[in-house]
Amino acid sequence: MNKKEIKKGIVPYVILIVIMLGVIYFFNILNIKVNDLTYDKFVSSLNNNEVKEIKVIPSIDGGVYNITGKLKDYKENESFKVVVPYSEEVIKQIITANEKYDFKFENQSDPNSSVWLVAVLNFLPIILIGVFFFVFLSKQVGGNNKSFDFGKSRAKLDDHQKKVTFNEVAGLKEEKEELHELIDFLKNPKRFQKLGARIPKGVLLVGPPGTGKTLLARAVAGEANVPFYYISGSDFVELFVGVGASRVRDMFNQAKHNAPCLIFIDEIDAVGRQRGTGLGGGHDEREQTLNQLLTEMDGFGANEGIIIIAATNRADVLDPALLRPGRFDRQVTVNLPDVKAREEILAVHARNKILAKDVTLTNLAKRTPGFSGADLENLLNEAALLAVRRNKEAITMSEIDEATDRVLMGPAKKSKKYTEEEKKLVAYHEAGHVVLGLKLNSANVVQKVTIIPRSYAGGYAMMVPKEEKYTQTKRELLEQITGLLGGRVSEELNFGEITTGAHNDFEKATKIARSMVTEYGMSDLGPVQLEHQSEGVFLGRDYNKSRNFSDIVAHEIDEEIRKIVGECYQKATEILKENKDLVKLIAEALMERETLTKEQIEYLVEHKELPKETELEDMTLEELKELAKEKDIKGYSKLNKEELIDLLRVNDVKPELEPSNTKEE
């Protein structure tokens, strides 16, 4: 808020205070009692020592003295006034009485200023009240006073100098194609009207948070080059009944004056929930607001040239009247990006960032399944912050890896110290996950594993699918459950004890098993859907499911879930028993290095030892460049030794060690 806005906000309060003071003064004047005295009474009081104070105001033009004052028996708010001839005798008489009785005497010498002062004081409250009403009315008419415009629309007109276009919206290929018709209509409406085509009045964007719904709507307005109004659904909701409906009317009135234009309502579920569920029944404020929105979208009023785009992640709770043709004609689902879309999104967010030679967006996209566009932007931003903190000139894979862990699990708790026993337990737990990921064809592959605590987790294994699929087989789901149970099984086999570290693994495994039984028909209960997942499955909420089975069937479901998890647990036990040496090898490597990447794990499995970290450091810069040339690695010639070592490690390049091994023997 700038100084001008601050001053503008203070002015009404200053005026209000001045008015209050003026009113107080005005009422004080009204409470004063003034007695008119005759000349004889005045002289008598003067001579009998009854006068307490006197003020003489000469009026030369009128040829009189205006005398005011108080008598000794008067109350606090009581006074007198008397008009006497303009004569020196009068003044002498007053002065003589004053010398004799010593009362308060004041002789006004500037009559003109006194007259003006009295006039100003008498009329000041009236003037201030007039000024107040003038300011009040002008604010009401102008609509700038936020204290009284609660019925005005809070929709903001996007006046950004730089318009967002589809070039800034990475991925979302199909979604952009769906919205191209809106752009064509906004640019050339007569082309559609000529053939009698009716363009959709509204488009509902449905999808998880952070997938780019708002950006997509802004890009439509930018491509069409039309005014773009944006508002949140919660801005319509107000304590006072009728305010929300008034705001809806005002918003459409504003849009009509700027047609063709686009209105974007974010989080429309705040005002568009199904009617009849509020405490106030049909008179609920939110429902009145919704009714007005329905009327404006498809009512008696003509809103030609106005297209509404709304966004929500709870389409299942919206009122059916909103979703019928003529209102929100189309629903466009904005899903999480696939690997190709993630690469495109990363390329957009990497435009203003300096990336090192070892950073490839293709590999980064493969390592971030399930990330939304907002997550990817946050990932690169976190990496940039880390690079600045480490005084680096470019963002390297080291910062990317750390940023990925931060986004998924929070910052590392390096100050938290393990006991040797705890460290060993965590290492064997994570090693169990790694081994099952290596031995099972359909289990999630461990991309990175660490025993450095993050958030509430003692260790962390980044497990990603081998490939992204839209459908999964029963075998794939069972192997995923088996992989999740690897940590607990490893604890039990190697220590004969179990810990609390597997609670998150059990949560995920049980969720998959329950879905197999109740939704996918992958159990002995047969191909029956016992629980219905409503729309918006990305929410991951149990309350989003409807139950349609008896208590007896509920018991059978529980038995089937336990059976599936138990069989997977047994399979995990068999695999880890067969590969006990491999579990030990990986666990010991984790205790040594604390963090292992996918490449290091593969090297460890193949060579039964970790690659020596000092191998490349022992080489000269010329030897490193020669090695990079032999391996056909691009961009090595201008790098220094440290940067070249990082590049070689990313490409999993190892120098030949036969001579040194011979010497050791």
XYZ file of C-alpha atoms in Angstrom:
665
model
C 0.000 0.000 0.000
C 1.490 3.357 -1.087
C 1.337 6.686 0.774
C -1.441 7.995 -1.438
C -3.702 5.054 -0.590
C -2.885 5.393 3.128
C -3.807 9.084 3.117
C -6.989 8.313 1.187
C -7.974 5.724 3.776
C -7.286 8.024 6.750
C -9.245 11.046 5.462
C -12.764 9.669 6.250
C -11.744 8.921 9.833
C -10.240 12.391 10.333
C -13.442 13.979 9.031
C -15.501 11.779 11.334
C -13.477 12.823 14.398
C -13.762 16.520 13.519
C -17.515 16.150 13.063
C -17.865 14.476 16.446
C -15.962 17.284 18.123
C -18.088 19.851 16.279
C -21.296 18.150 17.361
C -20.120 18.096 20.975
C -19.301 21.805 20.792
C -22.620 22.548 19.092
C -24.623 20.807 21.797
C -22.630 22.553 24.465
C -23.691 25.887 22.911
C -27.321 24.770 22.868
C -27.173 23.999 26.601
C -26.059 27.556 27.528
C -28.823 29.732 29.053
C -28.574 33.458 28.193
C -30.686 36.023 30.141
C -31.601 39.419 28.661
C -31.087 42.177 31.242
C -32.448 45.692 31.143
C -30.066 48.614 31.474
C -31.457 49.458 34.926
C -31.110 45.880 36.172
C -27.544 45.793 34.886
C -26.593 49.026 36.687
C -28.282 47.819 39.871
C -26.372 44.516 39.794
C -23.153 46.400 39.103
C -23.571 48.711 42.078
C -24.749 45.955 44.464
C -21.710 43.695 43.900
C -23.753 40.987 42.123
C -21.511 40.796 39.041
C -19.037 37.892 38.691
C -17.575 38.721 35.265
C -18.168 41.158 32.399
C -17.153 41.264 28.765
C -17.690 44.450 26.788
C -17.872 44.263 22.981
C -18.156 47.699 21.343
C -20.138 48.105 18.123
C -19.067 51.414 16.692
C -21.299 51.193 13.639
C -24.346 50.481 15.794
C -23.493 53.064 18.449
C -23.881 50.561 21.333
C -21.977 48.266 23.685
C -22.794 44.519 23.664
C -22.140 43.454 27.214
C -22.107 39.784 28.311
C -21.230 38.230 31.624
C -22.323 36.272 34.656
C -23.895 37.149 37.979
C -22.772 35.536 41.217
C -25.985 33.553 41.672
C -25.897 32.110 38.101
C -25.292 28.436 37.321
C -22.262 27.215 35.303
C -24.091 27.259 31.931
C -26.000 30.527 32.641
C -25.059 34.077 31.517
C -26.576 37.450 30.680
C -26.452 39.985 27.880
C -27.358 43.622 27.728
C -27.143 46.356 25.102
C -26.251 49.863 26.365
C -25.602 53.169 24.563
C -22.124 53.794 23.260
C -20.907 56.218 25.953
C -17.794 56.857 27.975
C -19.920 57.162 31.107
C -20.876 53.512 30.878
C -17.266 52.407 30.699
C -16.294 54.668 33.616
C -19.138 53.222 35.661
C -18.000 49.642 34.960
C -14.337 50.478 35.707
C -15.284 52.154 39.020
C -17.327 49.082 40.091
C -14.477 46.804 39.084
C -11.986 48.735 41.225
C -14.384 48.574 44.142
C -15.552 44.921 43.917
C -12.735 43.333 41.837
C -14.677 41.161 39.382
C -13.390 39.760 36.077
C -13.507 42.448 33.394
C -12.625 42.157 29.693
C -12.882 44.938 27.151
C -13.022 43.731 23.525
C -10.990 46.080 21.384
C -11.424 44.410 17.923
C -15.127 44.137 17.324
C -14.907 43.019 13.673
C -12.800 39.977 14.436
C -15.071 39.053 17.303
C -18.123 39.145 15.123
C -16.498 36.884 12.550
C -15.245 34.508 15.179
C -18.677 34.166 16.711
C -20.197 33.590 13.305
C -17.645 30.912 12.429
C -18.091 29.121 15.744
C -21.848 29.150 15.389
C -21.904 27.828 11.845
C -18.869 25.439 12.041
C -20.878 22.310 13.019
C -23.325 22.890 10.187
C -20.451 23.310 7.733
C -18.731 20.132 8.919
C -21.917 18.072 8.693
C -22.414 19.355 5.155
C -18.849 18.399 4.203
C -19.336 14.908 5.666
C -22.489 14.218 3.670
C -20.848 15.566 0.509
C -17.865 13.199 0.895
C -20.136 10.269 1.797
C -22.349 10.715 -1.248
C -19.432 11.223 -3.604
C -17.812 8.007 -2.377
C -21.042 6.114 -2.817
C -21.461 7.326 -6.346
C -17.824 6.694 -7.267
C -17.725 3.240 -5.660
C -14.254 3.785 -4.220
C -15.115 3.533 -0.540
C -14.585 -0.065 0.486
C -16.561 0.440 3.689
C -19.846 0.811 1.858
C -19.401 -1.140 -1.362
C -20.007 -4.665 0.013
C -22.574 -5.151 -2.728
C -20.021 -4.370 -5.451
C -18.277 -7.102 -7.396
C -14.793 -8.068 -6.245
C -13.806 -9.380 -9.642
C -10.474 -7.905 -10.679
C -9.598 -6.938 -14.201
C -6.247 -8.383 -15.206
C -4.336 -5.405 -16.552
C -0.961 -7.090 -16.859
C 1.122 -5.566 -19.561
C 2.425 -8.972 -20.640
C -0.363 -11.227 -21.830
C -0.066 -14.951 -21.121
C -0.352 -17.121 -24.211
C -0.378 -20.837 -24.891
C 3.401 -20.680 -25.410
C 3.767 -20.185 -21.649
C 1.504 -23.168 -20.942
C 3.646 -26.271 -21.281
C 2.039 -29.679 -21.743
C -1.772 -29.759 -21.615
C -1.933 -30.383 -25.376
C -5.431 -31.858 -25.414
C -6.732 -29.286 -22.948
C -5.508 -26.407 -25.126
C -7.170 -27.931 -28.167
C -10.490 -28.035 -26.291
C -10.250 -24.314 -25.558
C -9.220 -23.198 -29.042
C -12.890 -22.894 -30.055
C -13.446 -20.322 -27.317
C -10.541 -18.276 -28.623
C -11.860 -18.399 -32.184
C -15.307 -17.295 -30.985
C -13.933 -14.394 -28.969
C -11.856 -13.257 -31.940
C -14.543 -13.689 -34.603
C -18.033 -14.341 -33.127
C -19.835 -13.594 -36.421
C -18.234 -16.657 -38.009
C -20.090 -18.905 -35.555
C -23.319 -16.899 -35.522
C -23.530 -17.118 -39.315
C -23.961 -20.889 -39.158
C -26.198 -20.770 -36.100
C -23.597 -22.326 -33.811
C -23.798 -21.662 -30.104
C -20.481 -21.406 -28.386
C -20.265 -22.946 -24.910
C -21.181 -20.380 -22.282
C -18.987 -21.917 -19.674
C -16.060 -24.300 -19.334
C -15.292 -26.103 -16.091
C -11.647 -27.004 -15.488
C -11.350 -29.968 -13.138
C -8.098 -31.285 -11.752
C -5.740 -31.546 -8.793
C -4.158 -28.384 -7.355
C -1.136 -27.027 -9.177
C -1.872 -28.526 -12.603
C -2.222 -25.145 -14.339
C -5.979 -24.467 -14.410
C -5.652 -20.755 -13.626
C -2.756 -20.345 -16.059
C -4.785 -22.067 -18.773
C -7.721 -19.681 -18.290
C -5.403 -16.666 -18.354
C -3.821 -17.959 -21.559
C -7.242 -18.179 -23.242
C -7.831 -14.495 -22.497
C -4.317 -13.647 -23.671
C -4.703 -15.549 -26.940
C -8.063 -13.930 -27.650
C -6.797 -10.503 -26.478
C -9.969 -9.774 -24.508
C -10.514 -8.404 -20.962
C -9.961 -11.023 -18.274
C -11.883 -10.835 -15.000
C -10.811 -13.171 -12.224
C -12.398 -13.837 -8.854
C -12.414 -16.556 -6.207
C -15.625 -18.347 -5.276
C -15.162 -17.348 -1.644
C -15.349 -13.641 -2.605
C -19.093 -14.026 -3.228
C -19.832 -15.408 0.215
C -20.688 -12.774 2.840
C -22.307 -12.600 6.261
C -25.126 -10.348 5.065
C -27.926 -12.003 3.131
C -28.167 -10.877 -0.478
C -24.642 -9.474 -0.728
C -23.310 -12.446 -2.733
C -26.150 -12.232 -5.240
C -25.556 -8.496 -5.557
C -21.892 -9.107 -6.313
C -22.775 -11.616 -9.009
C -25.120 -9.099 -10.683
C -22.513 -6.355 -10.501
C -19.821 -8.649 -11.939
C -21.929 -9.470 -14.975
C -22.868 -5.808 -15.433
C -19.197 -4.903 -15.549
C -18.507 -7.725 -17.992
C -21.355 -6.623 -20.301
C -19.735 -3.216 -20.727
C -16.484 -4.893 -21.775
C -17.888 -7.703 -23.920
C -16.508 -9.805 -25.444
C -14.641 -10.812 -22.325
C -13.786 -13.746 -20.124
C -14.676 -14.321 -16.462
C -12.596 -16.779 -14.449
C -14.019 -18.084 -11.152
C -11.442 -20.004 -9.140
C -12.538 -22.585 -6.545
C -16.151 -22.380 -7.656
C -17.086 -25.171 -5.243
C -17.076 -22.516 -2.467
C -20.296 -21.067 -3.903
C -21.503 -23.778 -6.280
C -22.104 -26.650 -3.850
C -25.283 -28.624 -4.201
C -28.291 -26.770 -2.798
C -30.397 -27.960 0.118
C -27.482 -28.823 2.383
C -27.168 -25.538 4.286
C -28.622 -24.766 7.695
C -30.768 -22.030 6.250
C -32.455 -24.247 3.672
C -33.473 -22.394 0.544
C -32.807 -19.044 2.182
C -29.160 -19.745 2.783
C -26.938 -16.884 1.629
C -24.718 -19.214 -0.408
C -27.697 -20.712 -2.154
C -29.063 -17.303 -3.062
C -25.691 -16.474 -4.563
C -25.729 -19.700 -6.565
C -29.267 -19.024 -7.783
C -28.199 -15.620 -9.029
C -25.196 -17.132 -10.805
C -27.435 -19.677 -12.520
C -29.810 -16.915 -13.598
C -27.043 -14.783 -15.019
C -25.491 -17.678 -16.928
C -28.719 -18.864 -18.494
C -31.516 -16.557 -17.473
C -33.563 -13.827 -19.018
C -30.632 -11.476 -19.348
C -28.601 -11.472 -22.503
C -24.927 -12.081 -21.778
C -23.641 -12.426 -25.307
C -19.895 -12.322 -25.650
C -19.288 -13.343 -22.028
C -17.602 -16.702 -21.488
C -17.118 -18.110 -18.018
C -14.259 -20.431 -17.093
C -14.348 -21.968 -13.639
C -11.858 -24.183 -11.834
C -12.334 -26.697 -9.058
C -10.849 -29.849 -7.596
C -14.221 -30.941 -6.194
C -16.474 -31.343 -9.207
C -18.384 -34.070 -7.352
C -19.917 -31.565 -4.893
C -21.166 -29.062 -7.490
C -24.863 -28.503 -8.017
C -26.173 -30.412 -11.082
C -27.839 -27.235 -12.360
C -24.393 -25.732 -12.900
C -23.238 -28.607 -15.080
C -26.148 -28.802 -17.504
C -25.878 -27.557 -21.110
C -26.319 -23.823 -21.346
C -24.205 -23.168 -18.279
C -21.020 -25.144 -17.970
C -21.358 -26.995 -21.233
C -17.914 -28.544 -21.108
C -15.770 -30.142 -18.479
C -12.059 -30.243 -19.190
C -10.037 -32.487 -16.895
C -6.553 -31.140 -16.263
C -4.552 -34.163 -15.132
C -1.079 -34.453 -13.699
C 1.507 -34.199 -16.493
C 3.093 -37.277 -18.038
C 6.823 -37.582 -18.627
C 6.748 -35.624 -21.908
C 4.628 -32.851 -20.421
C 6.904 -32.679 -17.366
C 9.896 -32.134 -19.607
C 8.096 -29.301 -21.400
C 7.083 -27.715 -18.081
C 10.627 -27.953 -16.771
C 11.898 -26.292 -19.959
C 9.529 -23.332 -19.389
C 10.574 -22.849 -15.769
C 14.267 -23.298 -16.615
C 14.336 -20.391 -19.100
C 15.625 -17.836 -16.608
C 17.870 -20.262 -14.716
C 21.499 -21.226 -15.331
C 21.788 -24.998 -15.429
C 25.068 -26.887 -15.352
C 26.099 -29.188 -18.144
C 25.247 -32.259 -16.076
C 21.573 -31.309 -15.728
C 19.334 -32.873 -18.355
C 15.636 -32.104 -18.224
C 14.775 -35.459 -19.815
C 16.278 -37.415 -16.929
C 14.748 -35.033 -14.414
C 11.307 -35.536 -15.956
C 11.693 -39.325 -15.640
C 12.601 -38.971 -11.973
C 9.551 -36.880 -11.025
C 6.411 -38.960 -11.649
C 3.343 -37.602 -9.890
C 4.702 -34.038 -9.788
C 2.322 -31.259 -10.788
C 3.388 -28.168 -12.712
C 3.540 -26.200 -9.452
C 5.714 -28.927 -7.891
C 8.154 -28.786 -10.795
C 8.389 -25.002 -10.601
C 9.016 -25.261 -6.866
C 11.647 -27.938 -7.482
C 13.724 -25.732 -9.784
C 13.281 -22.734 -7.494
C 14.498 -24.710 -4.473
C 17.483 -25.906 -6.522
C 18.295 -22.310 -7.490
C 18.134 -21.207 -3.843
C 20.476 -24.027 -2.847
C 22.930 -23.089 -5.613
C 23.000 -19.481 -4.375
C 23.496 -20.692 -0.799
C 26.462 -22.825 -1.934
C 27.968 -19.930 -3.954
C 27.703 -21.773 -7.255
C 27.463 -20.114 -10.631
C 25.058 -22.730 -12.018
C 22.515 -25.262 -10.765
C 24.039 -28.748 -10.712
C 22.507 -32.200 -10.223
C 23.572 -32.044 -6.600
C 21.146 -29.173 -5.999
C 18.452 -30.862 -8.104
C 18.684 -34.046 -6.003
C 18.537 -32.126 -2.735
C 15.635 -30.004 -3.988
C 13.707 -33.147 -5.026
C 14.126 -34.561 -1.542
C 13.038 -31.263 -0.016
C 9.857 -31.109 -2.095
C 8.923 -34.718 -1.308
C 10.080 -35.118 2.297
C 11.253 -31.755 3.606
C 14.792 -30.610 4.518
C 17.327 -33.063 5.882
C 17.659 -33.264 9.694
C 21.450 -33.526 9.701
C 21.669 -32.324 13.277
C 19.635 -35.352 14.411
C 22.127 -38.015 15.440
C 21.413 -41.731 15.269
C 22.816 -44.279 17.638
C 24.812 -46.961 15.875
C 22.011 -49.455 16.488
C 19.354 -47.108 15.032
C 21.538 -46.334 12.021
C 21.971 -50.036 11.345
C 18.226 -50.691 11.684
C 17.323 -47.911 9.237
C 20.022 -49.047 6.792
C 18.706 -52.633 6.713
C 15.116 -51.373 6.455
C 15.881 -49.306 3.360
C 18.075 -52.080 1.929
C 15.028 -54.377 2.032
C 13.120 -51.950 -0.220
C 16.064 -51.713 -2.616
C 16.518 -55.468 -3.013
C 12.819 -56.115 -3.686
C 12.839 -53.276 -6.221
C 15.728 -55.025 -7.986
C 14.284 -58.543 -7.891
C 10.623 -57.878 -8.722
C 9.779 -56.990 -12.303
C 6.761 -54.806 -11.521
C 7.793 -53.313 -8.182
C 8.722 -49.655 -7.965
C 12.401 -49.035 -8.605
C 14.436 -47.238 -5.981
C 15.817 -44.096 -7.631
C 17.600 -42.922 -4.523
C 17.896 -44.173 -0.958
C 19.189 -42.383 2.140
C 19.314 -42.921 5.880
C 19.520 -39.189 6.597
C 16.293 -38.337 8.466
C 13.818 -36.021 6.762
C 10.650 -34.668 8.317
C 9.212 -37.499 10.440
C 10.938 -40.276 8.475
C 14.110 -41.885 9.766
C 15.123 -42.887 6.241
C 13.803 -42.374 2.777
C 13.674 -44.381 -0.425
C 12.549 -42.596 -3.583
C 10.615 -45.318 -5.391
C 9.298 -44.629 -8.886
C 7.546 -46.910 -11.396
C 9.704 -48.435 -14.090
C 7.349 -46.906 -16.624
C 4.221 -44.785 -16.385
C 1.012 -46.697 -17.041
C -2.654 -45.779 -16.992
C -3.741 -49.320 -16.118
C -2.178 -51.946 -13.860
C -2.457 -55.712 -13.697
C -3.129 -57.729 -10.566
C 0.446 -59.021 -10.595
C 1.840 -55.479 -10.743
C -0.272 -54.379 -7.785
C 0.760 -57.426 -5.733
C 4.433 -56.783 -6.440
C 4.031 -53.143 -5.425
C 2.624 -54.298 -2.070
C 5.498 -56.772 -1.734
C 8.028 -54.000 -2.367
C 6.430 -51.795 0.269
C 6.717 -54.566 2.864
C 10.421 -55.097 2.229
C 11.523 -52.740 5.021
C 9.604 -54.522 7.794
C 10.621 -57.984 6.531
C 14.304 -56.959 6.479
C 14.083 -55.727 10.079
C 12.538 -58.992 11.225
C 15.017 -61.226 9.360
C 18.184 -59.420 10.414
C 17.380 -58.332 13.946
C 14.478 -60.459 15.106
C 12.809 -57.172 16.043
C 10.334 -54.855 14.384
C 10.177 -51.068 14.626
C 7.673 -48.302 13.985
C 9.469 -47.232 10.821
C 7.172 -49.143 8.472
C 3.884 -47.416 9.367
C 3.800 -45.387 6.126
C 4.635 -48.520 4.092
C 1.698 -50.338 5.695
C -0.632 -47.443 4.965
C 0.205 -47.529 1.258
C 0.114 -51.332 1.056
C -3.260 -51.553 2.798
C -4.722 -48.882 0.536
C -3.681 -50.805 -2.590
C -5.023 -54.080 -1.178
C -8.355 -52.512 -0.223
C -8.779 -51.033 -3.699
C -8.061 -54.442 -5.210
C -10.849 -56.007 -3.133
C -13.527 -53.312 -3.125
C -13.036 -51.501 -6.442
C -11.112 -53.633 -8.926
C -12.661 -57.037 -8.238
C -9.205 -58.677 -7.799
C -10.039 -61.031 -4.937
C -11.934 -64.209 -4.088
C -15.053 -62.106 -3.508
C -15.375 -61.931 -7.268
C -15.678 -59.148 -9.843
C -17.912 -56.973 -7.692
C -17.484 -53.275 -6.960
C -18.179 -52.900 -3.267
C -17.031 -49.282 -2.900
C -17.637 -46.549 -5.396
C -14.993 -43.899 -5.850
C -16.753 -40.667 -6.695
C -15.337 -38.053 -9.032
C -12.178 -36.333 -8.051
C -10.233 -39.458 -7.219
C -7.059 -37.391 -6.987
C -8.221 -36.170 -3.618
C -7.336 -39.438 -1.984
C -10.008 -39.099 0.686
C -11.837 -42.071 2.170
C -14.943 -39.982 2.738
C -15.131 -39.662 -1.021
C -16.224 -43.320 -1.205
C -19.719 -44.668 -0.889
C -20.337 -48.016 0.844
C -22.901 -50.463 -0.511
C -22.348 -53.709 1.387
C -23.478 -55.381 4.608
C -21.532 -55.963 7.820
C -20.973 -59.588 6.851
C -19.378 -58.532 3.565
C -17.329 -55.937 5.452
C -15.828 -58.764 7.521
C -15.069 -60.723 4.334
C -13.391 -57.636 2.853
C -11.155 -57.338 5.899
C -10.254 -61.033 5.606
C -9.358 -60.640 1.926
C -7.193 -57.583 2.624
C -5.313 -59.478 5.339
C -4.929 -62.448 2.993
C -3.427 -60.319 0.189
C -1.044 -58.466 2.491
C -0.090 -61.696 4.263
C 0.762 -63.488 0.990
C 2.837 -60.508 -0.165
C 4.616 -60.443 3.193
C 5.484 -64.137 2.801
C 6.797 -63.548 -0.723
C 8.940 -60.629 0.457
C 10.343 -62.850 3.206
C 11.306 -65.573 0.717
C 13.054 -63.129 -1.646
C 15.031 -61.401 1.104
C 16.091 -64.736 2.613
C 17.449 -65.779 -0.797
C 19.303 -62.456 -1.170
C 20.484 -61.995 2.412
C 24.040 -61.203 1.302
C 22.829 -58.508 -1.104
C 20.750 -56.893 1.667
C 23.821 -56.858 3.899
C 25.989 -55.398 1.115
C 23.575 -52.524 0.412
C 22.975 -51.873 4.118
C 26.710 -51.620 4.835
C 27.131 -49.282 1.855
C 24.341 -47.084 3.237
C 26.011 -46.962 6.637
C 29.221 -45.854 4.933
C 27.853 -43.302 2.438
C 24.413 -42.555 4.011
C 22.975 -41.860 0.536
C 23.049 -44.020 -2.597
C 21.814 -43.176 -6.076
C 20.364 -45.615 -8.597
C 23.658 -45.650 -10.506
C 25.665 -46.386 -7.359
C 23.286 -49.216 -6.418
C 23.633 -50.792 -9.869
C 27.442 -50.503 -9.657
C 27.368 -52.060 -6.186
C 25.275 -55.014 -7.345
C 27.566 -55.630 -10.315
C 30.988 -55.125 -8.669
C 30.140 -55.981 -5.030
C 31.729 -52.688 -4.000
C 31.063 -48.994 -4.280
C 32.944 -46.859 -6.798
C 35.830 -45.143 -5.072
C 35.178 -41.456 -4.673
C 38.835 -40.538 -4.932
C 39.467 -42.177 -8.265
C 38.601 -39.185 -10.420
C 40.077 -36.661 -7.972
C 43.475 -38.315 -8.318
C 43.533 -37.639 -12.055
C 44.900 -34.466 -13.614
C 42.731 -32.073 -15.648
C 44.304 -33.300 -18.904
C 43.621 -36.933 -17.969
C 40.025 -36.107 -17.112
C 39.503 -34.354 -20.453
C 41.043 -37.307 -22.267
C 38.699 -39.680 -20.429
C 35.673 -37.526 -21.320
C 36.787 -37.491 -24.961
C 37.080 -41.298 -25.000
C 33.562 -41.639 -23.594
C 32.197 -39.157 -26.183
C 30.882 -36.735 -23.556
C 29.967 -33.275 -24.890
C 30.759 -29.942 -23.313
C 33.881 -30.973 -21.357
C 36.534 -28.766 -22.955
C 35.718 -25.504 -21.118
C 35.086 -27.044 -17.696
C 37.411 -26.861 -14.716
C 38.473 -29.959 -12.802
C 35.625 -29.952 -10.269
C 32.935 -29.419 -12.908
C 34.469 -32.111 -15.123
C 34.496 -34.635 -12.263
C 30.795 -33.959 -11.600
C 30.018 -34.411 -15.292
C 31.886 -37.727 -15.453
C 30.150 -39.054 -12.351
C 26.714 -38.186 -13.710
C 27.576 -40.169 -16.827
C 28.822 -43.031 -14.602
C 32.329 -42.920 -16.056
C 35.039 -44.792 -14.166
C 38.733 -44.727 -15.015
C 40.593 -47.939 -15.682
C 42.120 -49.200 -12.435
C 44.066 -52.285 -13.523
C 47.504 -50.765 -12.922
C 46.691 -49.623 -9.390
C 45.066 -52.970 -8.501
C 48.189 -54.796 -9.687
C 50.385 -52.653 -7.448
C 48.205 -53.346 -4.439
C 48.509 -57.081 -4.969
